[in-house]
């Protein structure tokens, strides 16, 4: 059968049961999605956080090796738990990029090997497309078109999402990502990895207004971000200071207040500019409680709804990858790499539609 007729068959008879694999960084995620019923049957995530903690950050080689160790048992366990057989799988979706090259290769190799053995397609998915679409798995689903704020360890972007595969970049960070800024500032404050949750916890004991940090690009009139200056401002603040507990908490609070204020201001501007009424927040930083509270309050006063994925789907997971594959197939969109594979450690989402 030619490639074209194989693809045509795939779109006419989209697979029902899709296994989703996520291995782009430090979480091994496996999920089983029933595309006919539009239902997630189950998913599991193994976080490598503890393993990397000793090194203060993700060690790529250790990440790859751990994905190798975890993938098969996690997939087997999930199939057993959901009462499904491996032979029932109709497609294997995996994160093709962006991410750590070795970690991506583990997921891609696993997906292609299993797909070849079963005679089903392997579908490469853009990690951020997974994050963008993940709120569609929650009970409160957004309706296209909507604005999405992607705030993760590697990305800070505002996108206009017109439909599956129709993503327009409205603005993005010029340097550090929001999560990266959280992580680097946490390191400056002597907190472990990953820094975001730890910094946020410390900030709970901090007093608002004790230190004033800049709000980079808040008045730039566009939807671009910059966070590296904020981290430098924290560095100047802590250099030579007495690092007692209250001081650190006050600095954490000042940092979080600054970053939240910038993110909220840019989201508000994006809603105003696009005239849309739903804002979807995706990516790890979306778990930040003060950010959620401030976005909700702004949405209320400005007249837009803020929608978050379920907390367990905010961070990296295989469910969003399986879902993205199902939706792309249903929409008749190109799916990557049915034959042979490459991974894409750097990959622009707007170009992936
Ligand atoms: O989306 P994600 O799980 O992984 C990728 O980067 O793709 O995001 C991880 C990032 C890390 O930088 C982490 O510090 C940050 O999300 N993060 C948080 C919180 N939870 C996770 N940042 C601030 N507050 C949180 N509660
Ligand atoms: Zn992610």
Short mmCIF file of C-alpha atoms and ligand atoms in Angstrom, two decimals:
data_model
loop_
_atom_site.label_atom_id
_atom_site.label_comp_id
_atom_site.label_asym_id
_atom_site.label_seq_id
_atom_site.Cartn_x
_atom_site.Cartn_y
_atom_site.Cartn_z
CA UNK A 1 0.00 0.00 0.00
CA UNK A 2 1.33 3.48 -0.85
CA UNK A 3 1.93 6.02 1.87
CA UNK A 4 -0.89 8.21 0.60
CA UNK A 5 -3.48 5.47 0.59
CA UNK A 6 -2.29 4.37 4.00
CA UNK A 7 -2.81 7.89 5.29
CA UNK A 8 -6.23 8.18 3.64
CA UNK A 9 -7.24 4.96 5.38
CA UNK A 10 -5.99 6.35 8.68
CA UNK A 11 -8.19 9.45 8.40
CA UNK A 12 -11.25 7.51 7.20
CA UNK A 13 -10.96 4.95 9.98
CA UNK A 14 -9.22 6.79 12.79
CA UNK A 15 -7.85 4.49 15.47
CA UNK A 16 -9.98 4.07 18.55
CA UNK A 17 -7.48 3.25 21.24
CA UNK A 18 -4.43 5.55 21.38
CA UNK A 19 -1.46 5.06 23.66
CA UNK A 20 0.19 8.41 24.51
CA UNK A 21 3.86 8.62 25.49
CA UNK A 22 5.59 11.67 26.98
CA UNK A 23 9.35 11.66 27.62
CA UNK A 24 10.51 15.16 26.64
CA UNK A 25 12.09 16.05 29.98
CA UNK A 26 11.92 14.67 33.50
CA UNK A 27 8.52 12.98 33.57
CA UNK A 28 7.66 9.64 32.02
CA UNK A 29 3.99 9.79 31.08
CA UNK A 30 1.86 7.04 29.59
CA UNK A 31 -1.87 7.34 28.81
CA UNK A 32 -4.64 5.42 27.16
CA UNK A 33 -7.26 7.46 25.28
CA UNK A 34 -10.46 6.17 23.69
CA UNK A 35 -10.87 8.43 20.65
CA UNK A 36 -14.30 7.07 19.71
CA UNK A 37 -15.75 7.82 23.14
CA UNK A 38 -13.63 10.98 23.58
CA UNK A 39 -12.56 9.65 26.96
CA UNK A 40 -9.30 9.26 28.82
CA UNK A 41 -9.24 5.68 30.11
CA UNK A 42 -6.29 6.22 32.38
CA UNK A 43 -2.82 7.69 32.67
CA UNK A 44 0.30 7.37 34.79
CA UNK A 45 3.20 9.73 35.33
CA UNK A 46 6.52 8.92 36.91
CA UNK A 47 8.34 12.05 38.03
CA UNK A 48 12.14 11.99 38.11
CA UNK A 49 12.28 15.02 40.38
CA UNK A 50 13.77 13.13 43.32
CA UNK A 51 16.50 11.62 41.15
CA UNK A 52 17.59 15.01 39.75
CA UNK A 53 17.28 16.85 43.06
CA UNK A 54 20.76 15.83 44.17
CA UNK A 55 22.20 17.68 41.14
CA UNK A 56 20.08 20.83 41.43
CA UNK A 57 18.56 20.38 37.98
CA UNK A 58 17.76 17.89 35.24
CA UNK A 59 20.73 15.75 34.16
CA UNK A 60 19.83 14.82 30.56
CA UNK A 61 21.67 11.48 30.46
CA UNK A 62 20.08 10.33 33.71
CA UNK A 63 16.69 11.44 32.41
CA UNK A 64 17.06 9.31 29.26
CA UNK A 65 18.16 6.24 31.21
CA UNK A 66 15.28 6.55 33.62
CA UNK A 67 12.77 6.83 30.75
CA UNK A 68 14.24 3.58 29.37
CA UNK A 69 13.72 1.91 32.75
CA UNK A 70 10.18 3.16 33.30
CA UNK A 71 8.37 3.10 29.97
CA UNK A 72 7.67 -0.60 29.51
CA UNK A 73 6.50 -1.30 33.10
CA UNK A 74 4.37 1.85 33.13
CA UNK A 75 2.69 0.94 29.81
CA UNK A 76 2.14 -2.66 30.90
CA UNK A 77 0.72 -1.55 34.25
CA UNK A 78 -1.64 0.93 32.60
CA UNK A 79 -2.96 -1.66 30.13
CA UNK A 80 -3.53 -4.12 32.98
CA UNK A 81 -5.25 -1.49 35.13
CA UNK A 82 -7.60 -0.42 32.33
CA UNK A 83 -8.29 -4.03 31.32
CA UNK A 84 -6.97 -3.53 27.78
CA UNK A 85 -4.68 -5.68 25.64
CA UNK A 86 -1.69 -4.35 23.77
CA UNK A 87 -3.17 -5.83 20.57
CA UNK A 88 -6.15 -3.46 20.87
CA UNK A 89 -3.97 -0.36 20.40
CA UNK A 90 -4.77 1.49 17.18
CA UNK A 91 -1.98 4.09 17.28
CA UNK A 92 0.97 5.09 19.42
CA UNK A 93 1.36 8.84 19.96
CA UNK A 94 4.58 10.27 21.38
CA UNK A 95 6.19 13.63 22.05
CA UNK A 96 8.41 14.35 19.07
CA UNK A 97 9.71 17.65 20.46
CA UNK A 98 10.68 20.10 21.73
CA UNK A 99 12.71 18.75 24.64
CA UNK A 100 15.92 16.94 25.57
CA UNK A 101 17.15 15.01 22.56
CA UNK A 102 18.07 11.80 24.41
CA UNK A 103 14.85 11.77 26.41
CA UNK A 104 12.78 12.37 23.25
CA UNK A 105 14.59 9.55 21.47
CA UNK A 106 13.59 7.07 24.17
CA UNK A 107 9.88 7.83 23.71
CA UNK A 108 10.18 7.92 19.91
CA UNK A 109 12.03 4.59 19.77
CA UNK A 110 9.54 2.94 22.09
CA UNK A 111 6.57 4.30 20.13
CA UNK A 112 7.95 3.31 16.72
CA UNK A 113 9.04 -0.14 17.86
CA UNK A 114 5.65 -0.89 19.38
CA UNK A 115 3.80 0.60 16.41
CA UNK A 116 5.87 -1.46 13.94
CA UNK A 117 5.27 -4.63 15.95
CA UNK A 118 1.52 -4.02 15.98
CA UNK A 119 1.30 -2.70 12.41
CA UNK A 120 -0.28 0.58 13.57
CA UNK A 121 0.85 4.19 13.03
CA UNK A 122 3.24 6.03 15.34
CA UNK A 123 2.26 9.68 15.64
CA UNK A 124 4.76 12.40 16.60
CA UNK A 125 3.17 15.24 18.57
CA UNK A 126 4.42 18.71 19.50
CA UNK A 127 4.73 18.90 23.29
CA UNK A 128 3.21 22.38 23.48
CA UNK A 129 0.26 21.37 21.34
CA UNK A 130 -0.38 18.76 24.02
CA UNK A 131 -0.29 21.42 26.75
CA UNK A 132 -2.51 23.76 24.69
CA UNK A 133 -5.18 21.14 24.15
CA UNK A 134 -5.00 19.55 27.63
CA UNK A 135 -7.88 21.66 29.04
CA UNK A 136 -10.13 19.79 26.60
CA UNK A 137 -9.71 16.82 28.94
CA UNK A 138 -11.15 18.69 31.90
CA UNK A 139 -14.78 18.88 32.96
CA UNK A 140 -14.94 22.59 32.08
CA UNK A 141 -13.87 22.53 28.43
CA UNK A 142 -13.00 25.66 26.49
CA UNK A 143 -14.61 26.24 23.10
CA UNK A 144 -12.56 27.39 20.08
CA UNK A 145 -11.39 30.07 19.56
CA UNK A 146 -9.57 30.88 22.78
CA UNK A 147 -6.36 32.47 24.00
CA UNK A 148 -3.81 30.20 25.65
CA UNK A 149 -1.07 31.19 28.04
CA UNK A 150 1.65 28.55 27.98
CA UNK A 151 3.86 28.91 31.02
CA UNK A 152 6.33 26.09 31.56
CA UNK A 153 9.98 25.60 32.43
CA UNK A 154 10.96 26.09 28.79
CA UNK A 155 8.26 28.35 27.35
CA UNK A 156 6.25 31.47 27.97
CA UNK A 157 3.90 32.17 25.10
CA UNK A 158 0.51 33.66 24.40
CA UNK A 159 -1.25 31.94 21.51
CA UNK A 160 -4.52 32.48 19.72
CA UNK A 161 -6.01 29.01 19.28
CA UNK A 162 -8.59 29.04 16.49
CA UNK A 163 -8.93 25.25 16.33
CA UNK A 164 -6.89 22.07 16.39
CA UNK A 165 -3.67 22.82 14.49
CA UNK A 166 -4.54 26.51 14.11
CA UNK A 167 -2.21 28.35 16.44
CA UNK A 168 -1.12 31.96 16.11
CA UNK A 169 1.72 33.23 18.27
CA UNK A 170 0.69 36.52 19.89
CA UNK A 171 3.83 37.03 21.95
CA UNK A 172 6.54 35.18 23.84
CA UNK A 173 9.49 35.63 26.13
CA UNK A 174 12.59 37.21 24.71
CA UNK A 175 14.85 35.38 27.16
CA UNK A 176 14.01 33.21 30.19
CA UNK A 177 10.73 31.33 30.48
CA UNK A 178 8.55 32.07 33.52
CA UNK A 179 9.24 28.62 35.02
CA UNK A 180 12.95 29.06 34.37
CA UNK A 181 12.84 32.41 36.20
CA UNK A 182 11.10 30.71 39.14
CA UNK A 183 13.71 27.93 39.13
CA UNK A 184 16.74 30.24 38.86
CA UNK A 185 15.43 32.60 41.55
CA UNK A 186 14.73 29.63 43.79
CA UNK A 187 18.37 28.58 43.38
CA UNK A 188 19.49 32.09 44.38
CA UNK A 189 17.37 31.72 47.52
CA UNK A 190 18.95 28.38 48.34
CA UNK A 191 15.90 26.32 47.42
CA UNK A 192 16.08 22.98 45.67
CA UNK A 193 14.89 21.87 42.26
CA UNK A 194 12.27 22.31 40.90
CA UNK A 195 12.14 25.80 42.32
CA UNK A 196 8.64 26.97 41.38
CA UNK A 197 6.60 25.14 44.01
CA UNK A 198 9.28 25.67 46.72
CA UNK A 199 9.55 29.39 46.00
CA UNK A 200 5.80 29.77 46.04
CA UNK A 201 5.62 28.02 49.40
CA UNK A 202 8.34 30.25 50.86
CA UNK A 203 6.55 33.36 49.52
CA UNK A 204 3.51 32.49 51.65
CA UNK A 205 5.49 33.71 54.68
CA UNK A 206 6.76 36.82 52.91
CA UNK A 207 5.44 40.35 53.40
CA UNK A 208 4.13 42.13 50.35
CA UNK A 209 5.94 45.33 49.45
CA UNK A 210 9.08 44.80 51.59
CA UNK A 211 11.11 44.75 48.39
CA UNK A 212 10.14 46.22 45.07
CA UNK A 213 11.29 44.36 41.96
CA UNK A 214 10.88 45.52 38.34
CA UNK A 215 7.91 44.46 36.19
CA UNK A 216 9.84 43.85 32.94
CA UNK A 217 8.09 44.96 29.74
CA UNK A 218 4.78 45.47 31.54
CA UNK A 219 4.19 48.74 29.69
CA UNK A 220 5.75 47.71 26.37
CA UNK A 221 2.35 47.80 24.69
CA UNK A 222 2.90 44.39 23.09
CA UNK A 223 2.59 40.79 24.18
CA UNK A 224 6.29 40.03 24.57
CA UNK A 225 7.84 39.04 27.89
CA UNK A 226 11.30 39.25 29.46
CA UNK A 227 12.23 37.62 32.74
CA UNK A 228 16.02 37.49 32.86
CA UNK A 229 16.27 41.02 34.35
CA UNK A 230 14.02 40.00 37.19
CA UNK A 231 16.37 37.21 38.16
CA UNK A 232 19.32 39.64 38.02
CA UNK A 233 17.41 42.09 40.26
CA UNK A 234 16.96 39.29 42.80
CA UNK A 235 20.65 38.48 42.57
CA UNK A 236 21.55 42.11 43.41
CA UNK A 237 19.08 42.05 46.30
CA UNK A 238 20.43 38.90 47.91
CA UNK A 239 24.12 39.65 47.28
CA UNK A 240 25.76 40.57 50.54
CA UNK A 241 22.44 40.54 52.43
CA UNK A 242 21.83 38.59 55.61
CA UNK A 243 20.01 35.57 54.21
CA UNK A 244 17.72 35.01 57.20
CA UNK A 245 14.45 33.16 56.72
CA UNK A 246 12.18 36.23 56.75
CA UNK A 247 14.39 38.07 54.24
CA UNK A 248 14.30 35.11 51.87
CA UNK A 249 10.53 34.84 52.22
CA UNK A 250 10.11 38.57 51.54
CA UNK A 251 12.27 38.32 48.41
CA UNK A 252 10.35 35.25 47.23
CA UNK A 253 7.12 37.18 47.73
CA UNK A 254 8.46 40.20 45.83
CA UNK A 255 9.58 37.97 42.94
CA UNK A 256 6.29 36.11 42.74
CA UNK A 257 4.27 39.33 42.95
CA UNK A 258 6.30 40.81 40.08
CA UNK A 259 6.05 37.82 37.78
CA UNK A 260 2.34 37.32 38.49
CA UNK A 261 1.62 40.99 37.82
CA UNK A 262 3.40 40.84 34.45
CA UNK A 263 1.71 37.59 33.39
CA UNK A 264 -1.73 38.92 34.34
CA UNK A 265 -1.19 42.27 32.58
CA UNK A 266 -0.10 40.54 29.34
CA UNK A 267 -3.01 38.09 29.46
CA UNK A 268 -5.45 40.95 30.02
CA UNK A 269 -3.98 42.77 27.02
CA UNK A 270 -4.19 39.62 24.88
CA UNK A 271 -7.88 39.23 25.76
CA UNK A 272 -8.53 42.88 24.95
CA UNK A 273 -6.65 42.74 21.63
CA UNK A 274 -8.24 39.50 20.41
CA UNK A 275 -11.71 40.27 21.77
CA UNK A 276 -11.97 36.63 22.88
CA UNK A 277 -13.60 35.61 26.16
CA UNK A 278 -11.78 32.43 27.23
CA UNK A 279 -8.24 32.22 28.49
CA UNK A 280 -6.69 28.78 28.88
CA UNK A 281 -3.66 28.48 31.14
CA UNK A 282 -1.36 25.53 30.47
CA UNK A 283 2.08 24.38 31.65
CA UNK A 284 3.65 23.86 35.06
CA UNK A 285 3.58 27.50 36.23
CA UNK A 286 -0.20 27.37 35.74
CA UNK A 287 -0.25 25.42 39.01
CA UNK A 288 0.85 28.57 40.86
CA UNK A 289 -1.98 29.56 43.21
CA UNK A 290 -1.40 33.33 43.43
CA UNK A 291 -1.23 33.41 39.61
CA UNK A 292 -4.56 31.61 39.39
CA UNK A 293 -6.18 33.92 41.96
CA UNK A 294 -4.93 37.04 40.19
CA UNK A 295 -6.00 35.79 36.74
CA UNK A 296 -9.43 34.80 38.03
CA UNK A 297 -9.89 38.23 39.62
CA UNK A 298 -8.80 40.01 36.44
CA UNK A 299 -11.07 37.80 34.35
CA UNK A 300 -14.00 38.69 36.55
CA UNK A 301 -13.41 42.42 36.31
CA UNK A 302 -12.55 42.43 32.58
CA UNK A 303 -15.14 39.89 31.49
CA UNK A 304 -13.22 36.78 30.46
CA UNK A 305 -13.25 33.21 31.71
CA UNK A 306 -10.06 31.52 32.86
CA UNK A 307 -9.85 27.78 32.31
CA UNK A 308 -7.17 25.48 33.72
CA UNK A 309 -6.45 21.84 32.98
CA UNK A 310 -7.00 19.46 35.89
CA UNK A 311 -4.05 19.96 38.30
CA UNK A 312 -2.55 16.55 37.45
CA UNK A 313 -2.60 17.48 33.74
CA UNK A 314 -0.90 20.86 34.26
CA UNK A 315 2.54 19.30 34.33
CA UNK A 316 3.92 16.93 31.69
CA UNK A 317 1.83 13.83 30.99
CA UNK A 318 0.99 11.33 28.27
CA UNK A 319 -2.74 12.11 28.28
CA UNK A 320 -2.30 15.41 26.48
CA UNK A 321 -0.16 13.69 23.83
CA UNK A 322 -2.75 10.97 23.15
CA UNK A 323 -5.50 13.61 23.05
CA UNK A 324 -3.59 15.83 20.61
CA UNK A 325 -3.06 12.82 18.30
CA UNK A 326 -6.77 11.91 18.43
CA UNK A 327 -7.86 15.47 17.68
CA UNK A 328 -5.36 15.86 14.82
CA UNK A 329 -6.59 12.65 13.23
CA UNK A 330 -10.23 13.69 13.64
CA UNK A 331 -9.45 17.05 12.05
CA UNK A 332 -7.70 15.33 9.12
CA UNK A 333 -4.42 17.08 9.94
CA UNK A 334 -1.01 15.78 9.05
CA UNK A 335 0.45 13.51 11.67
CA UNK A 336 4.20 13.19 11.77
CA UNK A 337 6.44 10.28 10.97
CA UNK A 338 4.31 7.30 10.12
CA UNK A 339 7.52 5.86 8.60
CA UNK A 340 10.90 6.22 10.24
CA UNK A 341 11.44 8.97 12.74
CA UNK A 342 13.36 11.99 13.85
CA UNK A 343 12.93 13.96 17.04
CA UNK A 344 12.86 17.74 17.11
CA UNK A 345 14.56 19.10 20.23
CA UNK A 346 13.78 22.64 18.95
CA UNK A 347 10.42 23.04 17.25
CA UNK A 348 8.26 26.09 16.71
CA UNK A 349 4.60 25.31 17.41
CA UNK A 350 3.20 27.95 15.05
CA UNK A 351 5.08 26.15 12.25
CA UNK A 352 3.74 22.74 13.35
CA UNK A 353 0.03 23.42 12.63
O1 LIG B 1 5.14 22.21 32.08
P1 LIG B 1 6.18 21.71 33.04
O2 LIG B 1 5.81 20.62 33.98
O3 LIG B 1 7.45 21.20 32.30
C1 LIG B 1 7.98 21.84 31.19
O4 LIG B 1 8.80 22.76 31.42
O5 LIG B 1 7.57 21.47 30.06
O6 LIG B 1 6.68 23.00 33.87
C2 LIG B 1 7.67 22.92 34.85
C3 LIG B 1 7.91 24.32 35.42
C4 LIG B 1 9.12 24.38 36.36
O7 LIG B 1 9.90 25.51 36.00
C5 LIG B 1 8.49 24.54 37.74
O8 LIG B 1 9.31 25.25 38.64
C6 LIG B 1 7.24 25.33 37.40
O9 LIG B 1 6.78 24.75 36.18
N1 LIG B 1 6.20 25.20 38.44
C7 LIG B 1 5.78 26.23 39.20
C8 LIG B 1 4.82 25.68 40.10
N2 LIG B 1 4.70 24.34 39.85
C9 LIG B 1 5.55 24.07 38.82
N3 LIG B 1 6.11 27.52 39.20
C10 LIG B 1 5.50 28.32 40.08
N4 LIG B 1 4.60 27.88 40.99
C11 LIG B 1 4.22 26.59 41.04
N5 LIG B 1 3.31 26.18 41.92
ZN1 LIG B 2 5.65 20.68 29.51
#
